[in-house]
Amino acid sequence: MPEIARGAAARISLPRPLTSFIGRERELEQAKQLLAGSYLVTLTGPGGSGKTRLCIAVAAAVAGDYPDGVYFVPLAPVRDPGLVPSTIAQHIGLQDARDRPLMEHLVSQLRERQILIVLDNFEHLLAGAPVVTRLLQETGTVRILVSSRSSLRVSGEQECPVPPLTLPAEQAHPTAASLGTCESVRLFAERAAAAVPGFTLDDENAAAIADIARRLDGLPLAIELAAARVKLLAPQAISPRLDHSLGLLTGGGRDLPDRQQTLRATIAWSYDLLTEGARRLLATCSVFAGGASLEVIETVCGAAVDIGLPVLDGLQELVDQSLLRPVRPGRFVMLETIREFAAERLDAMPEAEQVREAHAAAFLALVEADGRPHAGLARKDWLERVEAEHNNIRAALSWYPEHDPAAALRLAAAMSAFWSLRGHHTEGRQWLRDLLGLVPDPGVARVGALSGAAWLAIDQGDYAVAAGLLGESIGLSHALGDMVGESIATTYLGRCKMSGLRIIEAVPDVERAVALANEAGDRPAIAFTTMYSALAAQLTGQLEVARDLFSRCVAMAAELGLAPLSARARQTLAHVLLDLGELSAARAALTEGFPVSIDVGDRWVVQIGLAGFAGLAAKTGRPRLALRLAGAADAYRDVNEFSMPEPISEIVERWLAPVRARTGPTAAARLLAEGRRLSPEEAVGLILTNEPDDAQLPGVAPALTRRETEVAALVARGLTNRDIAAQLFLSVRTVEVHVDHILTKLGFHTRTQLAAWACEAGLRSEDT
């Protein structure tokens, strides 16, 4: 997942188009100029006019002007304007981890950042436009590029209409040479060549292609759809068919602009040429938000509608006609314009509600496929499947409350692990809060929902709310005889108390949770409760016991395939090993656990790993690196608004206190600031190189002699070797030797470096 970064570490996060970008030189230059002078530029035009492709091209062209990153935020799958802030935050690498208005967090993190945000397909979320206004008003250098069928109509917006591609001039006998520079003709020719290898624009088909481009008003999507027909028809045959089809179909929808009518007519023409089964499949696929896998499409069709042919054959037909696009093997997406057309066809089908019900059921089954994944127990493959289908799951969560509220609660309860690990805390808490109020039924689903909401609250440091939720969850699970649910909830309560420094109170909860898990014989629950039993031992000073329990948890979680839990246990084990002085083992635990947490997207625990690496650097004689790593951890925590558990904060501060004292406040502040500019991966890369610190600090061997300290202090005042010799009653040559020795000991090359170091270390001539 992306991390918001500065400078060289900034990300250029743009989609990689699968086809070439044709023409648009004039529009590209115009948009660049507008963006240079305006904080908000909106590219407007009808569906299918190429706004998204132009946005991507503009953003790529100006990326060098934004040292803090360029981020693409696709909004087409989002249906709730209230999700605009969280969608932006997720795509630029921020999380909604505290129970604080997310807009405040966005503004605080983006203020003074030179960043470009591309908001694609905003037209259906215009009620969310104030989010854009506030971001621009309260930040200094953020710029936003929007694609939308209509302008946002907010203050400071610069609208940039996206016209159709240039059309060929009327000619009696057009030739390939005379049409070669025309954008609409070039687009047709290139897309036709992609459909039929070897296809070229020549003098024989030039007139027909020119006619097609004119009839389709130069609209890129319409041209691409027509070009796909060359598999079956020559351009000379396509042209007259367009004449008949468009003349027949553009009479409808009088409230639509002419070009929009043309596009709809072109889609309708392609639709009418499909087999009946492919038409039904296209309508069915409109239910998917953000695309779907072949497996899920087959599941929904099998449960809701008989399309009359194998799904794979129907998908191939839709892909051949450019009505559906494969984005990777086994996954398909539909352009939003085509999806709207297909959704109208779905509404006209008697099976429409069955399709929507089957869609929701398919994603409920996908989320529940891992059993009852509690936070920390999720598997990587499950997390990745849910991540890929997040927008479809949101659609299911929106559909279920009016049709099957109990299923909605089950879905939200099962999603809590994903929301925690992937940082959708505020969104998850809102869904759970609403659904818990809607569904009072005292069943197992309510136990999971209460515990999930509590875990998310603990992640955000909202311990009082979490304790209330867990009290109900523990009581209900006990009444239901759900020992696993009671064990997990009781563990959560222990975590809640430990995070709030109520450690002694937490011990009985953890012990009871372990006993319940063992009595139930549920191995994942046993592994999970062992983790918190180890943590309780660590925080009560039983380090050897904690080491053994953490090691047991690591082994059990690895055997069960619970990568997030195993990685968390390894990194916390490293903290114990550091305090036991087992530095090699601590390093091994950190280097094994940290990359796994990054890989599975368990972002909350990254701060724990970074803190462990800082402690390792402090304990292995690398104080400068320790402070840089601490700075990286602080920045990561600030960006994501995580709540570091108080006991762990105290342990880390104990490791770093001697380092801070040794370096002095000025040097420590500078090193922490340097670390704040590092990404987690960059910070960890520094410690894994095994290189020594870039310079020695006061009190760190090899130490300076008293005379060398005197000389260094005078260098810091800007004195020359001759001046120093006179003040210390030494020869100039002797001073030169001292300065050379000092530079060698400290790893410096210039007097300027030495002077800066001496000032940071607090050396003054009066100290000599």
PDB file of C-alpha atoms in Angstrom, residues 200-405:
ATOM      1  CA  THR A 200      -3.661  -0.793 -41.452  1.00  0.00           C
ATOM      2  CA  LEU A 201      -5.103   2.463 -42.666  1.00  0.00           C
ATOM      3  CA  ASP A 202      -4.778   2.450 -46.462  1.00  0.00           C
ATOM      4  CA  ASP A 203      -6.184   4.280 -49.447  1.00  0.00           C
ATOM      5  CA  GLU A 204      -8.870   1.633 -49.886  1.00  0.00           C
ATOM      6  CA  ASN A 205     -10.410   1.982 -46.397  1.00  0.00           C
ATOM      7  CA  ALA A 206      -9.494   5.626 -45.740  1.00  0.00           C
ATOM      8  CA  ALA A 207     -12.857   7.054 -46.818  1.00  0.00           C
ATOM      9  CA  ALA A 208     -14.845   4.584 -44.698  1.00  0.00           C
ATOM     10  CA  ILE A 209     -12.699   5.200 -41.591  1.00  0.00           C
ATOM     11  CA  ALA A 210     -13.032   8.951 -42.036  1.00  0.00           C
ATOM     12  CA  ASP A 211     -16.779   8.548 -42.301  1.00  0.00           C
ATOM     13  CA  ILE A 212     -16.892   6.411 -39.131  1.00  0.00           C
ATOM     14  CA  ALA A 213     -14.884   9.003 -37.195  1.00  0.00           C
ATOM     15  CA  ARG A 214     -17.214  11.804 -38.307  1.00  0.00           C
ATOM     16  CA  ARG A 215     -20.405   9.845 -37.568  1.00  0.00           C
ATOM     17  CA  LEU A 216     -19.133   9.101 -34.064  1.00  0.00           C
ATOM     18  CA  ASP A 217     -18.271  12.768 -33.426  1.00  0.00           C
ATOM     19  CA  GLY A 218     -14.681  11.893 -32.539  1.00  0.00           C
ATOM     20  CA  LEU A 219     -15.698  10.347 -29.203  1.00  0.00           C
ATOM     21  CA  PRO A 220     -12.864   8.000 -28.157  1.00  0.00           C
ATOM     22  CA  LEU A 221     -15.020   5.318 -26.504  1.00  0.00           C
ATOM     23  CA  ALA A 222     -17.459   5.218 -29.429  1.00  0.00           C
ATOM     24  CA  ILE A 223     -14.565   4.908 -31.874  1.00  0.00           C
ATOM     25  CA  GLU A 224     -12.985   2.120 -29.839  1.00  0.00           C
ATOM     26  CA  LEU A 225     -16.269   0.207 -29.783  1.00  0.00           C
ATOM     27  CA  ALA A 226     -16.649   0.563 -33.535  1.00  0.00           C
ATOM     28  CA  ALA A 227     -13.015  -0.438 -34.127  1.00  0.00           C
ATOM     29  CA  ALA A 228     -13.635  -3.683 -32.254  1.00  0.00           C
ATOM     30  CA  ARG A 229     -16.085  -4.666 -35.020  1.00  0.00           C
ATOM     31  CA  VAL A 230     -13.305  -5.066 -37.599  1.00  0.00           C
ATOM     32  CA  LYS A 231     -13.020  -8.647 -36.397  1.00  0.00           C
ATOM     33  CA  LEU A 232     -16.252  -9.294 -38.275  1.00  0.00           C
ATOM     34  CA  LEU A 233     -16.736  -6.347 -40.612  1.00  0.00           C
ATOM     35  CA  ALA A 234     -14.504  -4.276 -42.848  1.00  0.00           C
ATOM     36  CA  PRO A 235     -14.634  -0.485 -42.229  1.00  0.00           C
ATOM     37  CA  GLN A 236     -16.573  -0.176 -45.497  1.00  0.00           C
ATOM     38  CA  ALA A 237     -19.292  -2.386 -43.956  1.00  0.00           C
ATOM     39  CA  ILE A 238     -19.237  -0.717 -40.533  1.00  0.00           C
ATOM     40  CA  SER A 239     -19.901   2.768 -41.894  1.00  0.00           C
ATOM     41  CA  PRO A 240     -23.375   2.165 -43.419  1.00  0.00           C
ATOM     42  CA  ARG A 241     -24.459   0.137 -40.385  1.00  0.00           C
ATOM     43  CA  LEU A 242     -23.627   3.092 -38.156  1.00  0.00           C
ATOM     44  CA  ASP A 243     -25.711   5.310 -40.377  1.00  0.00           C
ATOM     45  CA  HIS A 244     -28.741   3.085 -39.880  1.00  0.00           C
ATOM     46  CA  SER A 245     -28.176   2.413 -36.174  1.00  0.00           C
ATOM     47  CA  LEU A 246     -27.454   5.989 -35.110  1.00  0.00           C
ATOM     48  CA  GLY A 247     -30.322   7.364 -37.137  1.00  0.00           C
ATOM     49  CA  LEU A 248     -32.619   4.916 -35.403  1.00  0.00           C
ATOM     50  CA  LEU A 249     -31.368   5.383 -31.877  1.00  0.00           C
ATOM     51  CA  THR A 250     -30.410   9.023 -31.394  1.00  0.00           C
ATOM     52  CA  GLY A 251     -34.019  10.084 -31.284  1.00  0.00           C
ATOM     53  CA  GLY A 252     -34.365   8.879 -27.680  1.00  0.00           C
ATOM     54  CA  GLY A 253     -33.164  10.671 -24.584  1.00  0.00           C
ATOM     55  CA  ARG A 254     -33.843  14.207 -25.752  1.00  0.00           C
ATOM     56  CA  ASP A 255     -32.486  15.587 -22.478  1.00  0.00           C
ATOM     57  CA  LEU A 256     -29.023  14.272 -23.334  1.00  0.00           C
ATOM     58  CA  PRO A 257     -26.432  16.276 -25.292  1.00  0.00           C
ATOM     59  CA  ASP A 258     -26.064  15.227 -28.921  1.00  0.00           C
ATOM     60  CA  ARG A 259     -22.687  13.640 -28.370  1.00  0.00           C
ATOM     61  CA  GLN A 260     -23.961  11.719 -25.345  1.00  0.00           C
ATOM     62  CA  GLN A 261     -26.825  10.413 -27.490  1.00  0.00           C
ATOM     63  CA  THR A 262     -24.267   9.337 -30.071  1.00  0.00           C
ATOM     64  CA  LEU A 263     -22.240   7.469 -27.467  1.00  0.00           C
ATOM     65  CA  ARG A 264     -25.306   5.731 -26.059  1.00  0.00           C
ATOM     66  CA  ALA A 265     -26.339   4.819 -29.561  1.00  0.00           C
ATOM     67  CA  THR A 266     -22.890   3.367 -30.244  1.00  0.00           C
ATOM     68  CA  ILE A 267     -23.022   1.287 -27.070  1.00  0.00           C
ATOM     69  CA  ALA A 268     -26.562   0.201 -27.968  1.00  0.00           C
ATOM     70  CA  TRP A 269     -25.392  -0.783 -31.445  1.00  0.00           C
ATOM     71  CA  SER A 270     -22.634  -2.946 -29.962  1.00  0.00           C
ATOM     72  CA  TYR A 271     -25.145  -4.339 -27.462  1.00  0.00           C
ATOM     73  CA  ASP A 272     -27.647  -5.233 -30.194  1.00  0.00           C
ATOM     74  CA  LEU A 273     -24.968  -7.157 -32.075  1.00  0.00           C
ATOM     75  CA  LEU A 274     -24.337  -9.425 -29.070  1.00  0.00           C
ATOM     76  CA  THR A 275     -25.904 -12.816 -28.673  1.00  0.00           C
ATOM     77  CA  GLU A 276     -28.828 -12.913 -26.245  1.00  0.00           C
ATOM     78  CA  GLY A 277     -26.720 -14.690 -23.620  1.00  0.00           C
ATOM     79  CA  ALA A 278     -23.962 -12.082 -23.807  1.00  0.00           C
ATOM     80  CA  ARG A 279     -26.544  -9.302 -23.454  1.00  0.00           C
ATOM     81  CA  ARG A 280     -27.876 -10.871 -20.266  1.00  0.00           C
ATOM     82  CA  LEU A 281     -24.339 -11.337 -18.990  1.00  0.00           C
ATOM     83  CA  LEU A 282     -23.480  -7.686 -19.667  1.00  0.00           C
ATOM     84  CA  ALA A 283     -26.548  -6.564 -17.711  1.00  0.00           C
ATOM     85  CA  THR A 284     -25.670  -8.922 -14.860  1.00  0.00           C
ATOM     86  CA  CYS A 285     -22.076  -7.667 -14.710  1.00  0.00           C
ATOM     87  CA  SER A 286     -23.317  -4.106 -14.114  1.00  0.00           C
ATOM     88  CA  VAL A 287     -23.995  -5.099 -10.511  1.00  0.00           C
ATOM     89  CA  PHE A 288     -20.251  -5.313  -9.785  1.00  0.00           C
ATOM     90  CA  ALA A 289     -18.553  -2.222  -8.368  1.00  0.00           C
ATOM     91  CA  GLY A 290     -14.965  -1.935  -9.515  1.00  0.00           C
ATOM     92  CA  GLY A 291     -14.963  -5.189 -11.478  1.00  0.00           C
ATOM     93  CA  ALA A 292     -15.058  -8.828 -10.455  1.00  0.00           C
ATOM     94  CA  SER A 293     -13.268 -12.129 -10.868  1.00  0.00           C
ATOM     95  CA  LEU A 294     -14.384 -14.881 -13.206  1.00  0.00           C
ATOM     96  CA  GLU A 295     -15.188 -17.052 -10.191  1.00  0.00           C
ATOM     97  CA  VAL A 296     -17.536 -14.482  -8.646  1.00  0.00           C
ATOM     98  CA  ILE A 297     -19.208 -13.681 -11.976  1.00  0.00           C
ATOM     99  CA  GLU A 298     -19.899 -17.393 -12.461  1.00  0.00           C
ATOM    100  CA  THR A 299     -21.257 -17.633  -8.904  1.00  0.00           C
ATOM    101  CA  VAL A 300     -23.669 -14.708  -9.306  1.00  0.00           C
ATOM    102  CA  CYS A 301     -24.881 -15.829 -12.709  1.00  0.00           C
ATOM    103  CA  GLY A 302     -25.328 -19.389 -11.513  1.00  0.00           C
ATOM    104  CA  ALA A 303     -27.417 -18.257  -8.557  1.00  0.00           C
ATOM    105  CA  ALA A 304     -29.537 -15.583 -10.204  1.00  0.00           C
ATOM    106  CA  VAL A 305     -29.907 -15.796 -13.952  1.00  0.00           C
ATOM    107  CA  ASP A 306     -29.604 -18.265 -16.808  1.00  0.00           C
ATOM    108  CA  ILE A 307     -27.640 -16.538 -19.563  1.00  0.00           C
ATOM    109  CA  GLY A 308     -27.971 -19.503 -21.903  1.00  0.00           C
ATOM    110  CA  LEU A 309     -24.257 -20.054 -22.598  1.00  0.00           C
ATOM    111  CA  PRO A 310     -21.062 -20.738 -20.628  1.00  0.00           C
ATOM    112  CA  VAL A 311     -20.032 -17.636 -18.682  1.00  0.00           C
ATOM    113  CA  LEU A 312     -16.490 -17.797 -20.034  1.00  0.00           C
ATOM    114  CA  ASP A 313     -17.799 -17.756 -23.608  1.00  0.00           C
ATOM    115  CA  GLY A 314     -20.009 -14.794 -22.819  1.00  0.00           C
ATOM    116  CA  LEU A 315     -17.130 -12.914 -21.223  1.00  0.00           C
ATOM    117  CA  GLN A 316     -14.987 -13.541 -24.276  1.00  0.00           C
ATOM    118  CA  GLU A 317     -17.726 -12.095 -26.487  1.00  0.00           C
ATOM    119  CA  LEU A 318     -17.973  -8.986 -24.302  1.00  0.00           C
ATOM    120  CA  VAL A 319     -14.192  -8.546 -24.288  1.00  0.00           C
ATOM    121  CA  ASP A 320     -14.061  -8.954 -28.076  1.00  0.00           C
ATOM    122  CA  GLN A 321     -16.574  -6.106 -28.442  1.00  0.00           C
ATOM    123  CA  SER A 322     -14.681  -3.881 -25.948  1.00  0.00           C
ATOM    124  CA  LEU A 323     -17.680  -3.824 -23.614  1.00  0.00           C
ATOM    125  CA  LEU A 324     -15.669  -5.502 -20.867  1.00  0.00           C
ATOM    126  CA  ARG A 325     -11.947  -5.213 -20.206  1.00  0.00           C
ATOM    127  CA  PRO A 326      -9.633  -7.760 -18.608  1.00  0.00           C
ATOM    128  CA  VAL A 327      -7.339  -5.958 -16.171  1.00  0.00           C
ATOM    129  CA  ARG A 328      -5.408  -9.074 -15.228  1.00  0.00           C
ATOM    130  CA  PRO A 329      -5.909 -12.790 -15.766  1.00  0.00           C
ATOM    131  CA  GLY A 330      -9.305 -13.811 -14.434  1.00  0.00           C
ATOM    132  CA  ARG A 331     -10.552 -10.309 -13.537  1.00  0.00           C
ATOM    133  CA  PHE A 332     -12.764  -8.007 -15.597  1.00  0.00           C
ATOM    134  CA  VAL A 333     -13.903  -4.390 -15.330  1.00  0.00           C
ATOM    135  CA  MET A 334     -16.475  -2.303 -17.162  1.00  0.00           C
ATOM    136  CA  LEU A 335     -16.075   1.354 -18.030  1.00  0.00           C
ATOM    137  CA  GLU A 336     -18.497   3.435 -16.008  1.00  0.00           C
ATOM    138  CA  THR A 337     -20.339   4.711 -19.088  1.00  0.00           C
ATOM    139  CA  ILE A 338     -20.961   1.174 -20.290  1.00  0.00           C
ATOM    140  CA  ARG A 339     -21.866   0.071 -16.763  1.00  0.00           C
ATOM    141  CA  GLU A 340     -24.605   2.718 -16.599  1.00  0.00           C
ATOM    142  CA  PHE A 341     -26.025   1.488 -19.900  1.00  0.00           C
ATOM    143  CA  ALA A 342     -25.851  -2.130 -18.714  1.00  0.00           C
ATOM    144  CA  ALA A 343     -27.479  -1.242 -15.376  1.00  0.00           C
ATOM    145  CA  GLU A 344     -30.489   0.123 -17.260  1.00  0.00           C
ATOM    146  CA  ARG A 345     -30.781  -3.239 -19.002  1.00  0.00           C
ATOM    147  CA  LEU A 346     -30.507  -5.027 -15.663  1.00  0.00           C
ATOM    148  CA  ASP A 347     -33.323  -2.915 -14.222  1.00  0.00           C
ATOM    149  CA  ALA A 348     -35.526  -4.094 -17.086  1.00  0.00           C
ATOM    150  CA  MET A 349     -34.844  -7.774 -16.330  1.00  0.00           C
ATOM    151  CA  PRO A 350     -37.291  -9.679 -14.086  1.00  0.00           C
ATOM    152  CA  GLU A 351     -34.295 -11.237 -12.309  1.00  0.00           C
ATOM    153  CA  ALA A 352     -32.811  -7.853 -11.296  1.00  0.00           C
ATOM    154  CA  GLU A 353     -33.372  -8.268  -7.546  1.00  0.00           C
ATOM    155  CA  GLN A 354     -32.191 -11.868  -7.686  1.00  0.00           C
ATOM    156  CA  VAL A 355     -28.957 -10.650  -9.277  1.00  0.00           C
ATOM    157  CA  ARG A 356     -28.406  -8.064  -6.539  1.00  0.00           C
ATOM    158  CA  GLU A 357     -29.180 -10.616  -3.848  1.00  0.00           C
ATOM    159  CA  ALA A 358     -26.786 -13.122  -5.421  1.00  0.00           C
ATOM    160  CA  HIS A 359     -24.118 -10.395  -5.634  1.00  0.00           C
ATOM    161  CA  ALA A 360     -24.441  -9.574  -1.932  1.00  0.00           C
ATOM    162  CA  ALA A 361     -24.494 -13.264  -0.977  1.00  0.00           C
ATOM    163  CA  ALA A 362     -21.374 -13.974  -3.026  1.00  0.00           C
ATOM    164  CA  PHE A 363     -19.372 -11.341  -1.173  1.00  0.00           C
ATOM    165  CA  LEU A 364     -20.744 -12.354   2.200  1.00  0.00           C
ATOM    166  CA  ALA A 365     -19.528 -15.879   1.428  1.00  0.00           C
ATOM    167  CA  LEU A 366     -16.133 -14.547   0.300  1.00  0.00           C
ATOM    168  CA  VAL A 367     -15.637 -12.584   3.522  1.00  0.00           C
ATOM    169  CA  GLU A 368     -16.841 -15.439   5.737  1.00  0.00           C
ATOM    170  CA  ALA A 369     -14.740 -18.014   3.884  1.00  0.00           C
ATOM    171  CA  ASP A 370     -11.991 -17.732   6.498  1.00  0.00           C
ATOM    172  CA  GLY A 371     -14.337 -18.812   9.273  1.00  0.00           C
ATOM    173  CA  ARG A 372     -14.596 -16.023  11.833  1.00  0.00           C
ATOM    174  CA  PRO A 373     -11.370 -14.060  11.207  1.00  0.00           C
ATOM    175  CA  HIS A 374     -10.742 -11.972  14.306  1.00  0.00           C
ATOM    176  CA  ALA A 375      -8.320  -9.073  14.181  1.00  0.00           C
ATOM    177  CA  GLY A 376      -4.797 -10.475  14.117  1.00  0.00           C
ATOM    178  CA  LEU A 377      -5.962 -13.909  12.927  1.00  0.00           C
ATOM    179  CA  ALA A 378      -6.551 -13.126   9.258  1.00  0.00           C
ATOM    180  CA  ARG A 379      -4.605 -14.897   6.541  1.00  0.00           C
ATOM    181  CA  LYS A 380      -2.758 -13.039   3.826  1.00  0.00           C
ATOM    182  CA  ASP A 381      -4.666 -14.613   0.940  1.00  0.00           C
ATOM    183  CA  TRP A 382      -7.983 -13.676   2.596  1.00  0.00           C
ATOM    184  CA  LEU A 383      -6.823 -10.096   3.102  1.00  0.00           C
ATOM    185  CA  GLU A 384      -5.815  -9.824  -0.539  1.00  0.00           C
ATOM    186  CA  ARG A 385      -9.152 -11.206  -1.780  1.00  0.00           C
ATOM    187  CA  VAL A 386     -11.080  -8.796   0.407  1.00  0.00           C
ATOM    188  CA  GLU A 387      -8.876  -5.880  -0.656  1.00  0.00           C
ATOM    189  CA  ALA A 388      -9.570  -6.646  -4.310  1.00  0.00           C
ATOM    190  CA  GLU A 389     -13.326  -6.786  -3.690  1.00  0.00           C
ATOM    191  CA  HIS A 390     -13.638  -3.974  -1.150  1.00  0.00           C
ATOM    192  CA  ASN A 391     -15.935  -1.856  -3.336  1.00  0.00           C
ATOM    193  CA  ASN A 392     -18.165  -4.846  -4.053  1.00  0.00           C
ATOM    194  CA  ILE A 393     -18.341  -5.548  -0.315  1.00  0.00           C
ATOM    195  CA  ARG A 394     -19.305  -1.945   0.329  1.00  0.00           C
ATOM    196  CA  ALA A 395     -22.066  -2.351  -2.252  1.00  0.00           C
ATOM    197  CA  ALA A 396     -23.281  -5.482  -0.454  1.00  0.00           C
ATOM    198  CA  LEU A 397     -23.208  -3.670   2.892  1.00  0.00           C
ATOM    199  CA  SER A 398     -25.343  -0.922   1.349  1.00  0.00           C
ATOM    200  CA  TRP A 399     -27.861  -3.377  -0.139  1.00  0.00           C
ATOM    201  CA  TYR A 400     -28.300  -5.716   2.804  1.00  0.00           C
ATOM    202  CA  PRO A 401     -29.776  -3.397   5.489  1.00  0.00           C
ATOM    203  CA  GLU A 402     -33.070  -3.000   3.622  1.00  0.00           C
ATOM    204  CA  HIS A 403     -33.264  -6.634   2.523  1.00  0.00           C
ATOM    205  CA  ASP A 404     -31.502  -8.788   5.146  1.00  0.00           C
ATOM    206  CA  PRO A 405     -30.200  -6.764   8.124  1.00  0.00           C
TER     207      PRO A 405
END
